[in-house]
């Protein structure tokens, strides 16, 4: 197992531990996980190829499902506004 995959597994374990903290710590923890996860995802993809990079991204999205949902809603907002005006 490569160093990047070990770090990705450690990221998942830390994310699971942070999920057990009280609710007030969830969003600050999510920001930290995102800040660490994006370069880690690039490192996993660089060392192991795009297929394992996609698997790592799916694992990260499943852990950070609420920030991902809010990002998708934020990105879709201009599209919904444009449709209402017509």
PDB file of C-alpha atoms in Angstrom:
ATOM      1  CA  UNK A   1       0.000   0.000   0.000  1.00  0.00           C
ATOM      2  CA  UNK A   2       1.379   3.399  -0.953  1.00  0.00           C
ATOM      3  CA  UNK A   3       1.934   6.300   1.406  1.00  0.00           C
ATOM      4  CA  UNK A   4      -0.937   8.242  -0.151  1.00  0.00           C
ATOM      5  CA  UNK A   5      -3.418   5.418   0.476  1.00  0.00           C
ATOM      6  CA  UNK A   6      -2.260   5.096   4.081  1.00  0.00           C
ATOM      7  CA  UNK A   7      -2.780   8.846   4.535  1.00  0.00           C
ATOM      8  CA  UNK A   8      -6.216   8.608   2.906  1.00  0.00           C
ATOM      9  CA  UNK A   9      -7.206   5.803   5.282  1.00  0.00           C
ATOM     10  CA  UNK A  10      -5.936   7.882   8.203  1.00  0.00           C
ATOM     11  CA  UNK A  11      -8.018  10.819   6.900  1.00  0.00           C
ATOM     12  CA  UNK A  12     -11.120   8.588   6.971  1.00  0.00           C
ATOM     13  CA  UNK A  13     -10.387   7.473  10.550  1.00  0.00           C
ATOM     14  CA  UNK A  14      -9.887  11.088  11.670  1.00  0.00           C
ATOM     15  CA  UNK A  15     -13.104  12.118   9.896  1.00  0.00           C
ATOM     16  CA  UNK A  16     -15.012   9.362  11.693  1.00  0.00           C
ATOM     17  CA  UNK A  17     -13.575  10.510  15.013  1.00  0.00           C
ATOM     18  CA  UNK A  18     -14.477  14.125  14.329  1.00  0.00           C
ATOM     19  CA  UNK A  19     -18.008  13.050  13.488  1.00  0.00           C
ATOM     20  CA  UNK A  20     -18.409  11.825  17.055  1.00  0.00           C
ATOM     21  CA  UNK A  21     -17.679  15.263  18.496  1.00  0.00           C
ATOM     22  CA  UNK A  22     -20.508  17.601  19.551  1.00  0.00           C
ATOM     23  CA  UNK A  23     -22.433  19.254  16.745  1.00  0.00           C
ATOM     24  CA  UNK A  24     -20.828  22.684  17.190  1.00  0.00           C
ATOM     25  CA  UNK A  25     -17.483  21.266  16.022  1.00  0.00           C
ATOM     26  CA  UNK A  26     -18.784  19.647  12.827  1.00  0.00           C
ATOM     27  CA  UNK A  27     -18.470  22.580  10.409  1.00  0.00           C
ATOM     28  CA  UNK A  28     -15.010  23.723  11.574  1.00  0.00           C
ATOM     29  CA  UNK A  29     -13.894  20.087  11.344  1.00  0.00           C
ATOM     30  CA  UNK A  30     -15.398  19.828   7.852  1.00  0.00           C
ATOM     31  CA  UNK A  31     -13.412  22.878   6.725  1.00  0.00           C
ATOM     32  CA  UNK A  32     -10.223  21.287   8.029  1.00  0.00           C
ATOM     33  CA  UNK A  33     -11.014  17.960   6.395  1.00  0.00           C
ATOM     34  CA  UNK A  34     -11.664  19.684   3.074  1.00  0.00           C
ATOM     35  CA  UNK A  35      -8.401  21.653   3.343  1.00  0.00           C
ATOM     36  CA  UNK A  36      -6.472  18.429   3.951  1.00  0.00           C
ATOM     37  CA  UNK A  37      -8.533  16.236   1.651  1.00  0.00           C
ATOM     38  CA  UNK A  38      -8.129  18.142  -1.615  1.00  0.00           C
ATOM     39  CA  UNK A  39      -4.309  17.927  -1.755  1.00  0.00           C
ATOM     40  CA  UNK A  40      -4.488  14.367  -0.436  1.00  0.00           C
ATOM     41  CA  UNK A  41      -6.875  13.455  -3.247  1.00  0.00           C
ATOM     42  CA  UNK A  42      -4.394  14.846  -5.771  1.00  0.00           C
ATOM     43  CA  UNK A  43      -1.606  12.858  -4.133  1.00  0.00           C
ATOM     44  CA  UNK A  44      -3.639   9.634  -4.231  1.00  0.00           C
ATOM     45  CA  UNK A  45      -4.444  10.224  -7.894  1.00  0.00           C
ATOM     46  CA  UNK A  46      -0.811  11.017  -8.703  1.00  0.00           C
ATOM     47  CA  UNK A  47       0.564   7.904  -7.002  1.00  0.00           C
ATOM     48  CA  UNK A  48      -2.165   5.384  -7.827  1.00  0.00           C
ATOM     49  CA  UNK A  49      -3.880   6.587 -10.978  1.00  0.00           C
ATOM     50  CA  UNK A  50      -7.268   8.076 -11.772  1.00  0.00           C
ATOM     51  CA  UNK A  51      -9.345   4.999 -10.868  1.00  0.00           C
ATOM     52  CA  UNK A  52      -8.195   4.909  -7.239  1.00  0.00           C
ATOM     53  CA  UNK A  53      -8.407   8.699  -7.228  1.00  0.00           C
ATOM     54  CA  UNK A  54     -12.095   8.418  -8.106  1.00  0.00           C
ATOM     55  CA  UNK A  55     -12.593   5.817  -5.353  1.00  0.00           C
ATOM     56  CA  UNK A  56     -10.888   8.131  -2.864  1.00  0.00           C
ATOM     57  CA  UNK A  57     -13.048  11.029  -4.035  1.00  0.00           C
ATOM     58  CA  UNK A  58     -16.209   8.950  -3.598  1.00  0.00           C
ATOM     59  CA  UNK A  59     -15.086   8.046  -0.076  1.00  0.00           C
ATOM     60  CA  UNK A  60     -14.446  11.707   0.715  1.00  0.00           C
ATOM     61  CA  UNK A  61     -17.807  12.793  -0.670  1.00  0.00           C
ATOM     62  CA  UNK A  62     -19.572  10.125   1.361  1.00  0.00           C
ATOM     63  CA  UNK A  63     -17.894  11.411   4.517  1.00  0.00           C
ATOM     64  CA  UNK A  64     -18.511  15.085   3.694  1.00  0.00           C
ATOM     65  CA  UNK A  65     -22.013  14.642   2.291  1.00  0.00           C
ATOM     66  CA  UNK A  66     -23.565  17.804   3.807  1.00  0.00           C
ATOM     67  CA  UNK A  67     -20.836  20.205   2.637  1.00  0.00           C
ATOM     68  CA  UNK A  68     -21.088  18.558  -0.798  1.00  0.00           C
ATOM     69  CA  UNK A  69     -24.864  18.980  -0.845  1.00  0.00           C
ATOM     70  CA  UNK A  70     -24.588  22.655   0.116  1.00  0.00           C
ATOM     71  CA  UNK A  71     -21.933  23.186  -2.580  1.00  0.00           C
ATOM     72  CA  UNK A  72     -24.173  21.624  -5.230  1.00  0.00           C
ATOM     73  CA  UNK A  73     -27.119  23.766  -4.114  1.00  0.00           C
ATOM     74  CA  UNK A  74     -24.922  26.874  -4.232  1.00  0.00           C
ATOM     75  CA  UNK A  75     -23.719  26.016  -7.737  1.00  0.00           C
ATOM     76  CA  UNK A  76     -27.272  25.311  -8.956  1.00  0.00           C
ATOM     77  CA  UNK A  77     -28.711  28.554  -7.554  1.00  0.00           C
ATOM     78  CA  UNK A  78     -27.846  30.714 -10.607  1.00  0.00           C
ATOM     79  CA  UNK A  79     -29.362  28.094 -12.887  1.00  0.00           C
ATOM     80  CA  UNK A  80     -32.635  28.103 -10.952  1.00  0.00           C
ATOM     81  CA  UNK A  81     -32.774  31.907 -10.915  1.00  0.00           C
ATOM     82  CA  UNK A  82     -32.292  32.058 -14.683  1.00  0.00           C
ATOM     83  CA  UNK A  83     -35.117  29.588 -15.240  1.00  0.00           C
ATOM     84  CA  UNK A  84     -37.576  31.567 -13.088  1.00  0.00           C
ATOM     85  CA  UNK A  85     -37.035  34.803 -15.031  1.00  0.00           C
ATOM     86  CA  UNK A  86     -38.081  33.277 -18.334  1.00  0.00           C
TER      87      UNK A  86
END
